[in-house]
PDB file of C-alpha atoms and ligand atoms in Angstrom:
ATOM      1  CA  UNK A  27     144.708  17.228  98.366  1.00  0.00           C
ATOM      2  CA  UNK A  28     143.097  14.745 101.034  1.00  0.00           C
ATOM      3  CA  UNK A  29     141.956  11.337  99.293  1.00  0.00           C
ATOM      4  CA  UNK A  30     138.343  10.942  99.378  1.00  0.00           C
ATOM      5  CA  UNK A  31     138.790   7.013 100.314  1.00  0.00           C
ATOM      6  CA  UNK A  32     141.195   7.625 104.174  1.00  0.00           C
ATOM      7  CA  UNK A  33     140.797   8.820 106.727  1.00  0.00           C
ATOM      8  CA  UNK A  34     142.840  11.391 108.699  1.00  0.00           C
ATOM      9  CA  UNK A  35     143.982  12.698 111.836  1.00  0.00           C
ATOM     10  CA  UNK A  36     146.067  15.462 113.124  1.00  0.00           C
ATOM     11  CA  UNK A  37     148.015  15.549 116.351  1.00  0.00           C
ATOM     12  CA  UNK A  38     148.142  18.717 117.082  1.00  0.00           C
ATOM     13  CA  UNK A  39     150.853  20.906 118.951  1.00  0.00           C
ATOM     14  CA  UNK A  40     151.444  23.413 121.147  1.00  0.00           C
ATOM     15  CA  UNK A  41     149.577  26.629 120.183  1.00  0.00           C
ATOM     16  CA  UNK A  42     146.712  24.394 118.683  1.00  0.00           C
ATOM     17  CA  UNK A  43     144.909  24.392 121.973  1.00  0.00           C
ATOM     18  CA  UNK A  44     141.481  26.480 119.949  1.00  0.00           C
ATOM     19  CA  UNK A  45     141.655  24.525 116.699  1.00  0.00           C
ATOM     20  CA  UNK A  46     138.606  22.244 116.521  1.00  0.00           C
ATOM     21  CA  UNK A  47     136.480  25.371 118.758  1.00  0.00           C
ATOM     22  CA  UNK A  48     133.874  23.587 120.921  1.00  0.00           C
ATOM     23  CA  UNK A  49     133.301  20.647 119.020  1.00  0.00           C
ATOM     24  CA  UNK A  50     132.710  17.461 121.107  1.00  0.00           C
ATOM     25  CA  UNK A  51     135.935  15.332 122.172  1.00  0.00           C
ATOM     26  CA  UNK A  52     135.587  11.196 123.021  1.00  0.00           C
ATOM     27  CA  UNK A  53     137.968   9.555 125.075  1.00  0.00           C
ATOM     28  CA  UNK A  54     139.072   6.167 123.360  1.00  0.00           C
ATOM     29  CA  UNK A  55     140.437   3.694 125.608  1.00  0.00           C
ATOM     30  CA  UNK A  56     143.264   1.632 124.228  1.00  0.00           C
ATOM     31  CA  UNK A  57     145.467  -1.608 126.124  1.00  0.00           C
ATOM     32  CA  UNK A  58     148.184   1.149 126.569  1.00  0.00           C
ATOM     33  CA  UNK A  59     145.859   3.422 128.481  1.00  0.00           C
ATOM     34  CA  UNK A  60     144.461   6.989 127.459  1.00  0.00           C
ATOM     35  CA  UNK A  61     145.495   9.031 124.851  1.00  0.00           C
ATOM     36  CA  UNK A  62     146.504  12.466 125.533  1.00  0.00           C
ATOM     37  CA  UNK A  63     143.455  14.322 125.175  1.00  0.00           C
ATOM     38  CA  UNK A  64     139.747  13.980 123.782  1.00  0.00           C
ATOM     39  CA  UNK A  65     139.859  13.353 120.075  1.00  0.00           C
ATOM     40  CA  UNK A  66     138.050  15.975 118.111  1.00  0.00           C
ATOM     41  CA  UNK A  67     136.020  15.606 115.148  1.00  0.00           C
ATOM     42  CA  UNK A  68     136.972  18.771 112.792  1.00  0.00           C
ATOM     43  CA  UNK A  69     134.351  18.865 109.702  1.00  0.00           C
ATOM     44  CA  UNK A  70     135.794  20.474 106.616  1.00  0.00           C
ATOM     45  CA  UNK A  71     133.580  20.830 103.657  1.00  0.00           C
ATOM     46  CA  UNK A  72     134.438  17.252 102.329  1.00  0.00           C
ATOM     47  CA  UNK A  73     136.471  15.278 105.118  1.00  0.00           C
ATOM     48  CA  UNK A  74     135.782  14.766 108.678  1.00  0.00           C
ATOM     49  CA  UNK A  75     139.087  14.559 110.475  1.00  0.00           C
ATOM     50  CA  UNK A  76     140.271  13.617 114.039  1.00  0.00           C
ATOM     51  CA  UNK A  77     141.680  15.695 116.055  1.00  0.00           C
ATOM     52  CA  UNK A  78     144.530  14.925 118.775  1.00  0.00           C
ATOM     53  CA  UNK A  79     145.734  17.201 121.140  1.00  0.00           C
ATOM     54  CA  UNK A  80     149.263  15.896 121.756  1.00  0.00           C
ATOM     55  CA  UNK A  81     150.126  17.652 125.073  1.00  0.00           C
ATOM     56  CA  UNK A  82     146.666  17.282 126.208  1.00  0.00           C
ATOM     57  CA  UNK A  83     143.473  19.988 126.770  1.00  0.00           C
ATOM     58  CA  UNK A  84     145.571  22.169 129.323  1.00  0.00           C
ATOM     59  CA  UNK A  85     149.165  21.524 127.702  1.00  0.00           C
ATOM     60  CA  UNK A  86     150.123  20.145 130.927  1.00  0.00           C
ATOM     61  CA  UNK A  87     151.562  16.816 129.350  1.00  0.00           C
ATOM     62  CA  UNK A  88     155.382  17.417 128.445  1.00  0.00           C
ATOM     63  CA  UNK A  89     156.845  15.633 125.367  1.00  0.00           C
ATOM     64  CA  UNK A  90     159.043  13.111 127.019  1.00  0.00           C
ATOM     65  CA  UNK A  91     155.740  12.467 129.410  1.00  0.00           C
ATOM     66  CA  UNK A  92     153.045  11.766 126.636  1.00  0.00           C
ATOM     67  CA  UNK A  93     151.613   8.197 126.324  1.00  0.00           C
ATOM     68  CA  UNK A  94     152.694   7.874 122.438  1.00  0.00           C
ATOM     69  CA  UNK A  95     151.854   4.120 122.161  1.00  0.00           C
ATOM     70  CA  UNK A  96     147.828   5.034 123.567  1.00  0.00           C
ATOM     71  CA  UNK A  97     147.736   8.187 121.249  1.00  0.00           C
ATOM     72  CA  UNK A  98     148.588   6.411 117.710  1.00  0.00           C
ATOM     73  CA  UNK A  99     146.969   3.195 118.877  1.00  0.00           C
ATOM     74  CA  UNK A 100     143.464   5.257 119.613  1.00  0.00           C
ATOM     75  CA  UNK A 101     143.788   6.620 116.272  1.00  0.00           C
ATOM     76  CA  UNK A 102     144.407   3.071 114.801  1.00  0.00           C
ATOM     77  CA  UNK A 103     140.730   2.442 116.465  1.00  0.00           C
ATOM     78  CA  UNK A 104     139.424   4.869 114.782  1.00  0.00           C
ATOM     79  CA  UNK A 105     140.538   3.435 112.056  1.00  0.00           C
ATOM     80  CA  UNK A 106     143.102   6.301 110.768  1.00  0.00           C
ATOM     81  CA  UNK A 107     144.550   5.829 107.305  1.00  0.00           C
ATOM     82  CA  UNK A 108     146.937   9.151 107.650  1.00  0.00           C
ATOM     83  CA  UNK A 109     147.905  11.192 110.280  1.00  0.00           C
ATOM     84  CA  UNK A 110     149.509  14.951 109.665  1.00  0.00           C
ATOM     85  CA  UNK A 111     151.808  15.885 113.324  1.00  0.00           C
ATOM     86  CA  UNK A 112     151.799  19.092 113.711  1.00  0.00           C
ATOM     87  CA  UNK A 113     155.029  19.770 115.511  1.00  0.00           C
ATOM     88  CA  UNK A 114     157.105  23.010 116.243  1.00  0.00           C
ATOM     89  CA  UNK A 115     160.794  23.125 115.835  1.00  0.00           C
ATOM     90  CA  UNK A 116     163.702  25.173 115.936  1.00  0.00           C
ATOM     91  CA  UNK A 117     166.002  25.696 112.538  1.00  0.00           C
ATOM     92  CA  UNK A 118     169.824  24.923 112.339  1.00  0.00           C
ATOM     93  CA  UNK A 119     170.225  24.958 108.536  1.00  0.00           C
ATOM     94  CA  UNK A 120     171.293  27.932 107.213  1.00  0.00           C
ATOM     95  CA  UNK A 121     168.758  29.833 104.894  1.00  0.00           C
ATOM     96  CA  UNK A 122     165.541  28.901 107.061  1.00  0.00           C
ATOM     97  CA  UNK A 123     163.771  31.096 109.282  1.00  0.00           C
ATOM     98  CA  UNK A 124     161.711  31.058 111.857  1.00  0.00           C
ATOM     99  CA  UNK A 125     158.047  31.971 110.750  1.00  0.00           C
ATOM    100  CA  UNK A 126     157.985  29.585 107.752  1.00  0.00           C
ATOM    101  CA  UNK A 127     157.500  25.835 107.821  1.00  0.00           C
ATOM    102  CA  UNK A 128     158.549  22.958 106.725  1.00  0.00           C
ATOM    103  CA  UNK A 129     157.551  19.072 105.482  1.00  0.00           C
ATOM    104  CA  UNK A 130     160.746  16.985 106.558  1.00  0.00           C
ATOM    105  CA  UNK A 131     161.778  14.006 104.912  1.00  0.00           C
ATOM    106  CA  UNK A 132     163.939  11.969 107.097  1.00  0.00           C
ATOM    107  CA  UNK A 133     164.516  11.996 111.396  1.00  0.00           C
ATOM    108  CA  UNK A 134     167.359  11.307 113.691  1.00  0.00           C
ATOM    109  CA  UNK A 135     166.523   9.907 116.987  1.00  0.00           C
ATOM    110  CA  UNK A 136     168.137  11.216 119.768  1.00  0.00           C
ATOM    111  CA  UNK A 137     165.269  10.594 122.431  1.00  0.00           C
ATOM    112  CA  UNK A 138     165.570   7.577 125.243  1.00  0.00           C
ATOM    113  CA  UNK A 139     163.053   6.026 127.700  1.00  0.00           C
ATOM    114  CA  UNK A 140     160.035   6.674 125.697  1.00  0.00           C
ATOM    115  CA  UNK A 141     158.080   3.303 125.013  1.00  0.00           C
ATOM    116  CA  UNK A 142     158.666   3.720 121.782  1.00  0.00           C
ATOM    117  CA  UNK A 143     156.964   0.166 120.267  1.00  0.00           C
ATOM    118  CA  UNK A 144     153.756  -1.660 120.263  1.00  0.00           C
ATOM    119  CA  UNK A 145     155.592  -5.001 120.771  1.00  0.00           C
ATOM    120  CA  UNK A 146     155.558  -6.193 124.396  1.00  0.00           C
ATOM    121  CA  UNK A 147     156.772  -9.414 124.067  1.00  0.00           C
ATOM    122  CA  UNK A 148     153.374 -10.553 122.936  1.00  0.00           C
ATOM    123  CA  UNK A 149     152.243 -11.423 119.148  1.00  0.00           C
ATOM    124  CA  UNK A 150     154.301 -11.490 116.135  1.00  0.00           C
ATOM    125  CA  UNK A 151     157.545  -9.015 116.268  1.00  0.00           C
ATOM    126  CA  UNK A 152     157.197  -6.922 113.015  1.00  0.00           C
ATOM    127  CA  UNK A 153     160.900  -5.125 112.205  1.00  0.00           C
ATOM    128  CA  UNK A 154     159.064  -2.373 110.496  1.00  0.00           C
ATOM    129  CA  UNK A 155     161.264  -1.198 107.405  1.00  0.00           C
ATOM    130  CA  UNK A 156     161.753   3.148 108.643  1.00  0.00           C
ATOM    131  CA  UNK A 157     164.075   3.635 105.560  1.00  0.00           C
ATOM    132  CA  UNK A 158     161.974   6.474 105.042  1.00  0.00           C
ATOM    133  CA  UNK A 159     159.710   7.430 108.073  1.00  0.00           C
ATOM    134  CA  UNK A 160     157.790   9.776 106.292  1.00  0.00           C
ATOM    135  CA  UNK A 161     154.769   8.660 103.738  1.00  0.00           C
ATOM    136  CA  UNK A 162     155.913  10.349 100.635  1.00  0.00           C
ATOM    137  CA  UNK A 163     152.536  10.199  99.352  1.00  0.00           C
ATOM    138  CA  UNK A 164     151.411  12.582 102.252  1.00  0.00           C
ATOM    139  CA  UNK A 165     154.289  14.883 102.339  1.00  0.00           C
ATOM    140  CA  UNK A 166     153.846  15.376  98.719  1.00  0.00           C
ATOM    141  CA  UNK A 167     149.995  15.947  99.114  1.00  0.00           C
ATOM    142  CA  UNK A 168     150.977  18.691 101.778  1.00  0.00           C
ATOM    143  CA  UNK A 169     153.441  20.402  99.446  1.00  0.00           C
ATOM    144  CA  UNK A 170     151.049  20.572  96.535  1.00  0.00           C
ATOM    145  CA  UNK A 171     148.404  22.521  99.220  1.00  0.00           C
ATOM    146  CA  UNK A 172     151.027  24.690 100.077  1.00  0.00           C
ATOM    147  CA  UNK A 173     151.598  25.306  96.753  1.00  0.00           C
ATOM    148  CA  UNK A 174     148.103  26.004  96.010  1.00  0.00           C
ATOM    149  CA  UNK A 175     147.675  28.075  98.663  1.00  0.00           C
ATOM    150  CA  UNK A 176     150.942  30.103  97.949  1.00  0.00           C
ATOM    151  CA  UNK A 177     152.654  29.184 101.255  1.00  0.00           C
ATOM    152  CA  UNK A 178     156.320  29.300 101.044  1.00  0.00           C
ATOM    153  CA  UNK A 179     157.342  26.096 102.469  1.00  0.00           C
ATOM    154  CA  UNK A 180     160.518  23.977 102.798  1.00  0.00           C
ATOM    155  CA  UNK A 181     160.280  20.717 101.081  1.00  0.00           C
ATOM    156  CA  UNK A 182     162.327  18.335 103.144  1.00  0.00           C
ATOM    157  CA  UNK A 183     165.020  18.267 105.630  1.00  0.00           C
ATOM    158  CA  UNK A 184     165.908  16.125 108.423  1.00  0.00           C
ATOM    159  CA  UNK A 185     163.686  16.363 111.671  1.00  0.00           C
ATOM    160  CA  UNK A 186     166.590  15.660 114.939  1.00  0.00           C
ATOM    161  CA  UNK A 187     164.307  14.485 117.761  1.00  0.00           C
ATOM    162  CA  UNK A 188     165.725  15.283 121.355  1.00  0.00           C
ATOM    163  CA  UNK A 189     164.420  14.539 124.357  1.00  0.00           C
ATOM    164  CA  UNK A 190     163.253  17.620 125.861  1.00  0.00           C
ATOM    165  CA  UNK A 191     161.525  19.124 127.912  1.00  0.00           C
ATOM    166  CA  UNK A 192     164.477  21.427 128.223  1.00  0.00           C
ATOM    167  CA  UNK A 193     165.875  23.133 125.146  1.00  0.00           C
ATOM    168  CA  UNK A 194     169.005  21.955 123.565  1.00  0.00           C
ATOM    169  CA  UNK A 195     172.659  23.379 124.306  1.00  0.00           C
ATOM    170  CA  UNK A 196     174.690  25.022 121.762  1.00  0.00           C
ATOM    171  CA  UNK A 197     176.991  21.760 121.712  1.00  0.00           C
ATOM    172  CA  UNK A 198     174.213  19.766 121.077  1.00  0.00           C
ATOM    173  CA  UNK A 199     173.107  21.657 118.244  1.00  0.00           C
ATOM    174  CA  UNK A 200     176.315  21.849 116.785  1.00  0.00           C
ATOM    175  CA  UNK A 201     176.517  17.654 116.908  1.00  0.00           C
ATOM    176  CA  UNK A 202     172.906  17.397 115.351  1.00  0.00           C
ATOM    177  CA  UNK A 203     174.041  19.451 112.019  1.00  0.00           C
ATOM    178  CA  UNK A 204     177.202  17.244 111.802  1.00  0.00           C
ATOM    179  CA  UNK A 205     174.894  14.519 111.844  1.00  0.00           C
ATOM    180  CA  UNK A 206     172.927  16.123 109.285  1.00  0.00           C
ATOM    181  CA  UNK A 207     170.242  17.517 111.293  1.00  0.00           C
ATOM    182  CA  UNK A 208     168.246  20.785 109.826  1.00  0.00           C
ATOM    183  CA  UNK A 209     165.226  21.011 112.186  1.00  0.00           C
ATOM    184  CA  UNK A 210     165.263  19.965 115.586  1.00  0.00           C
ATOM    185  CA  UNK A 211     161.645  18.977 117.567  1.00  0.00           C
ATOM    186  CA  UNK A 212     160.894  16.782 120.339  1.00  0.00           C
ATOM    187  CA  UNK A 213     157.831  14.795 119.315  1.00  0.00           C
ATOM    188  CA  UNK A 214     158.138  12.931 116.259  1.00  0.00           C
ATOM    189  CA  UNK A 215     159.501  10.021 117.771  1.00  0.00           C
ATOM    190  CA  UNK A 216     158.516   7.677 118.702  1.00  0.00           C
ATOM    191  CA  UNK A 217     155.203   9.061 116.525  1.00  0.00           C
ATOM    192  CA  UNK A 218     156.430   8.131 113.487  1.00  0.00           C
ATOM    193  CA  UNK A 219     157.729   4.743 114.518  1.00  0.00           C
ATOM    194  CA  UNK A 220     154.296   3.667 116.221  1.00  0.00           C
ATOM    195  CA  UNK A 221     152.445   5.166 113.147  1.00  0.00           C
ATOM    196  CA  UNK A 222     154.330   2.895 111.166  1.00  0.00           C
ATOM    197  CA  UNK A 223     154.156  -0.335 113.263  1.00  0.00           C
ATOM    198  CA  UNK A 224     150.355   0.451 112.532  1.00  0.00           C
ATOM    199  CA  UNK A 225     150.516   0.440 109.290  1.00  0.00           C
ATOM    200  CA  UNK A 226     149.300   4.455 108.935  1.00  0.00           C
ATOM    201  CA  UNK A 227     151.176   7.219 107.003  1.00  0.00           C
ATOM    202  CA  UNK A 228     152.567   9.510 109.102  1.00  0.00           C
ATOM    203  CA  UNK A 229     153.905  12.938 107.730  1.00  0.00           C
ATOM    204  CA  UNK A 230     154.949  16.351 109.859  1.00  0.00           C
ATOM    205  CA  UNK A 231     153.837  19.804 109.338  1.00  0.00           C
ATOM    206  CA  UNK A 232     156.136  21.520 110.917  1.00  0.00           C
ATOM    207  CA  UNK A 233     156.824  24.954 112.584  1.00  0.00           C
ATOM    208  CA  UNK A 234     159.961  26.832 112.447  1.00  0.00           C
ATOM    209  CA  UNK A 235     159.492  29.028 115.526  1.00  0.00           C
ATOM    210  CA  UNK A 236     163.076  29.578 116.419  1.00  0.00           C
ATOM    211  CA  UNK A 237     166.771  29.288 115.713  1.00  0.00           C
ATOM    212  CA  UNK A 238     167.816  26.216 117.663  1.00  0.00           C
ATOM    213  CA  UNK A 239     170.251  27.224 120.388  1.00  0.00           C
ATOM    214  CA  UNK A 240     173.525  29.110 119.629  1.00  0.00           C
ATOM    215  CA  UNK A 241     171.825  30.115 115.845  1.00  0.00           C
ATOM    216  CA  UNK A 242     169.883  33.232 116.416  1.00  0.00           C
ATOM    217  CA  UNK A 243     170.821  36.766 117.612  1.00  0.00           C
ATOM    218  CA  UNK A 244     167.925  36.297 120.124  1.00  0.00           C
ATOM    219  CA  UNK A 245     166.724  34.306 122.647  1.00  0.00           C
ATOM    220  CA  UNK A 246     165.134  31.469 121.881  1.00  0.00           C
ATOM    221  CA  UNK A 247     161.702  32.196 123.455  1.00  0.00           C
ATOM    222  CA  UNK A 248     161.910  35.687 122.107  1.00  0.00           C
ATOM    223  CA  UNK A 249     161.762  33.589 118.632  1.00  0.00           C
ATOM    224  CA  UNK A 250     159.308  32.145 119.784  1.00  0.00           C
ATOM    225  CA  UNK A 251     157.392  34.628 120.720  1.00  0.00           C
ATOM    226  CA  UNK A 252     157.772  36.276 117.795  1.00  0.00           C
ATOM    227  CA  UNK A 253     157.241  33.222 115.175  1.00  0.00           C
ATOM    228  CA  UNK A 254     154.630  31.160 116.381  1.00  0.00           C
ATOM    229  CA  UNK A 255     151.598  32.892 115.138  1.00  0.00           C
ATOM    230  CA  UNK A 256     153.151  33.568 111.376  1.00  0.00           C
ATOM    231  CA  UNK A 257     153.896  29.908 111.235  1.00  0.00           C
ATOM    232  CA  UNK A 258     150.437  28.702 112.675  1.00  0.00           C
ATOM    233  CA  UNK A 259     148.425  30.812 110.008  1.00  0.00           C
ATOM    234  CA  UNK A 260     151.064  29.296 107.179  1.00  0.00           C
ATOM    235  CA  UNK A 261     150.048  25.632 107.970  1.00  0.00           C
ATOM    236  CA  UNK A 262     146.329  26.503 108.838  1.00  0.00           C
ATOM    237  CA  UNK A 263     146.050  27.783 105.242  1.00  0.00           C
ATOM    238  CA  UNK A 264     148.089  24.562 104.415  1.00  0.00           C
ATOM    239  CA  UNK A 265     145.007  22.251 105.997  1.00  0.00           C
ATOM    240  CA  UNK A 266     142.321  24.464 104.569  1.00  0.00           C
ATOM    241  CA  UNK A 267     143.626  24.040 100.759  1.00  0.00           C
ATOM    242  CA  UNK A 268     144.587  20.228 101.831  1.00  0.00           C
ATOM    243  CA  UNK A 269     140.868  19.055 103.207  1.00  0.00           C
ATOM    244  CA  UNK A 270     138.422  21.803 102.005  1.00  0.00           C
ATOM    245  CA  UNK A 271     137.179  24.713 103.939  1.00  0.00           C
ATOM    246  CA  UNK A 272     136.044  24.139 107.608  1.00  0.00           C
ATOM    247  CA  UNK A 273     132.158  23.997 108.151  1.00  0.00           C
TER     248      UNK A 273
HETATM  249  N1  HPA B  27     164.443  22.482 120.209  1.00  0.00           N
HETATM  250  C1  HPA B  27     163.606  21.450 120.445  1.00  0.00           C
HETATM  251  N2  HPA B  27     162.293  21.498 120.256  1.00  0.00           N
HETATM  252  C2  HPA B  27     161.785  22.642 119.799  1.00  0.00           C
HETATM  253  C3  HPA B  27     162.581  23.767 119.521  1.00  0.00           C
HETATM  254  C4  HPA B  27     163.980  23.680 119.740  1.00  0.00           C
HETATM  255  O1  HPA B  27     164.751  24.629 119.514  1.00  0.00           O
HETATM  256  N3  HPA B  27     161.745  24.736 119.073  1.00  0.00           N
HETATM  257  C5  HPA B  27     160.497  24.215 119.090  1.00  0.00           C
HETATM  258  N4  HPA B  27     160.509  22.948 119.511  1.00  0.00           N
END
């Protein structure tokens, strides 16, 4: 359940381009430039939440392409307490599947070249402690609304984060699950980092739309495809139980 007292924003992902219907976006200018997209206000029956459209309006901004540091610092304007990403990935752990989703509890970093901090050599360097990068208090807030709402979903995991835009190679896969890696997504870093340097809790909802590469019997777009919408409705009903229904 939301807290009455914060306030909340969701970045949302591909596939997200509807959510929020016609309601009225602002730009907020930050010193790192504009964020992605107009931020939304969504009203649900007892919280008003902003709305983010990571890859912009018309999807046309790619993940290793999207101005992070203007996104999460807008939303720090706004003064955001919490912010739920809504991210897809694809599965390497055994006993997943695509169609369900999942609240992760720890990342691995494997992206490069994204400005990726708000330090530019100006005010006080903060080395922000990222033991954990997730809020527990928001993950666990998510998994008692999925719970709730009967929505099978995976408590935990560990989110890889690849650079992208193209699709990982078998190889690569196979070196993210030695690492550890069960889920692997290209946006939650630097998201998580900046949300942090912030000071706001960051947690991901996030879809399983496909067996990362090498995993599945099918292509990975055919996944896709086929997983997308199952997983969408899953975390919708997720939200709905988390903030109240939408007005
Ligand atoms: N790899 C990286 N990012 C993704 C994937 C994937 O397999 N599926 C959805 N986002």
């Amino acid at each position: 359940m939301a807290s009455a007292d914060r306030q909340y924003a969701i970045i949302a992902g591909s596939g997200f381009q509807s959510f929020g219907g016609d309601a009225k976006g602002t730009i907020v200018a930050t010193i790192f430039g504009e964020p992605s997209g107009p931020i939304k206000e969504l009203r649900y029956d007892d919280h008003t939440v902003f709305l983010l459209p990571r890859h912009g309006d018309d999807l046309s901004i790619p993940p290793h392409a999207i101005n992070y540091r203007a996104n999460l610092k807008a939303l720090h304007q706004l003064k955001v307490d919490s912010v739920i990403a809504i991210n897809t990935v694809g599965v390497i752990s055994q006993n997943i599947h695509p169609g369900q989703i999942a609240v992760p509890n720890q990342l691995i970093d494997y992206t490069w070249g994204r400005a990726h901090s708000i330090y530019d050599g100006t005010g006080t360097l903060d080395h922000i402690d990222f033991t954990e990068p997730f809020s527990e208090e928001l993950r666990q807030g998510l998994l008692q609304s999925a719970g709730v709402a009967n929505v099978n979903i995976c408590d935990g995991g560990v989110y890889a984060v690849s650079q992208g835009p193209r699709l990982e190679t078998a190889a690569e896969i196979d070196r993210f699950q030695k690492d550890g890696a069960d889920f692997v997504g290209m946006t939650a870093m630097p998201e998580a980092a900046l949300a942090r340097e912030l000071g706001m809790d960051y947690a991901c909802l996030s879809l399983i739309v496909n067996y990362a590469a090498g995993r599945g019997e099918n292509s990975i777009h055919a996944d896709i495809e086929a997983s997308t919408m199952t997983a969408k409705m899953q975390s919708m009903k997720v939200l709905r139980e988390f903030f109240g229904d939408v007005e």
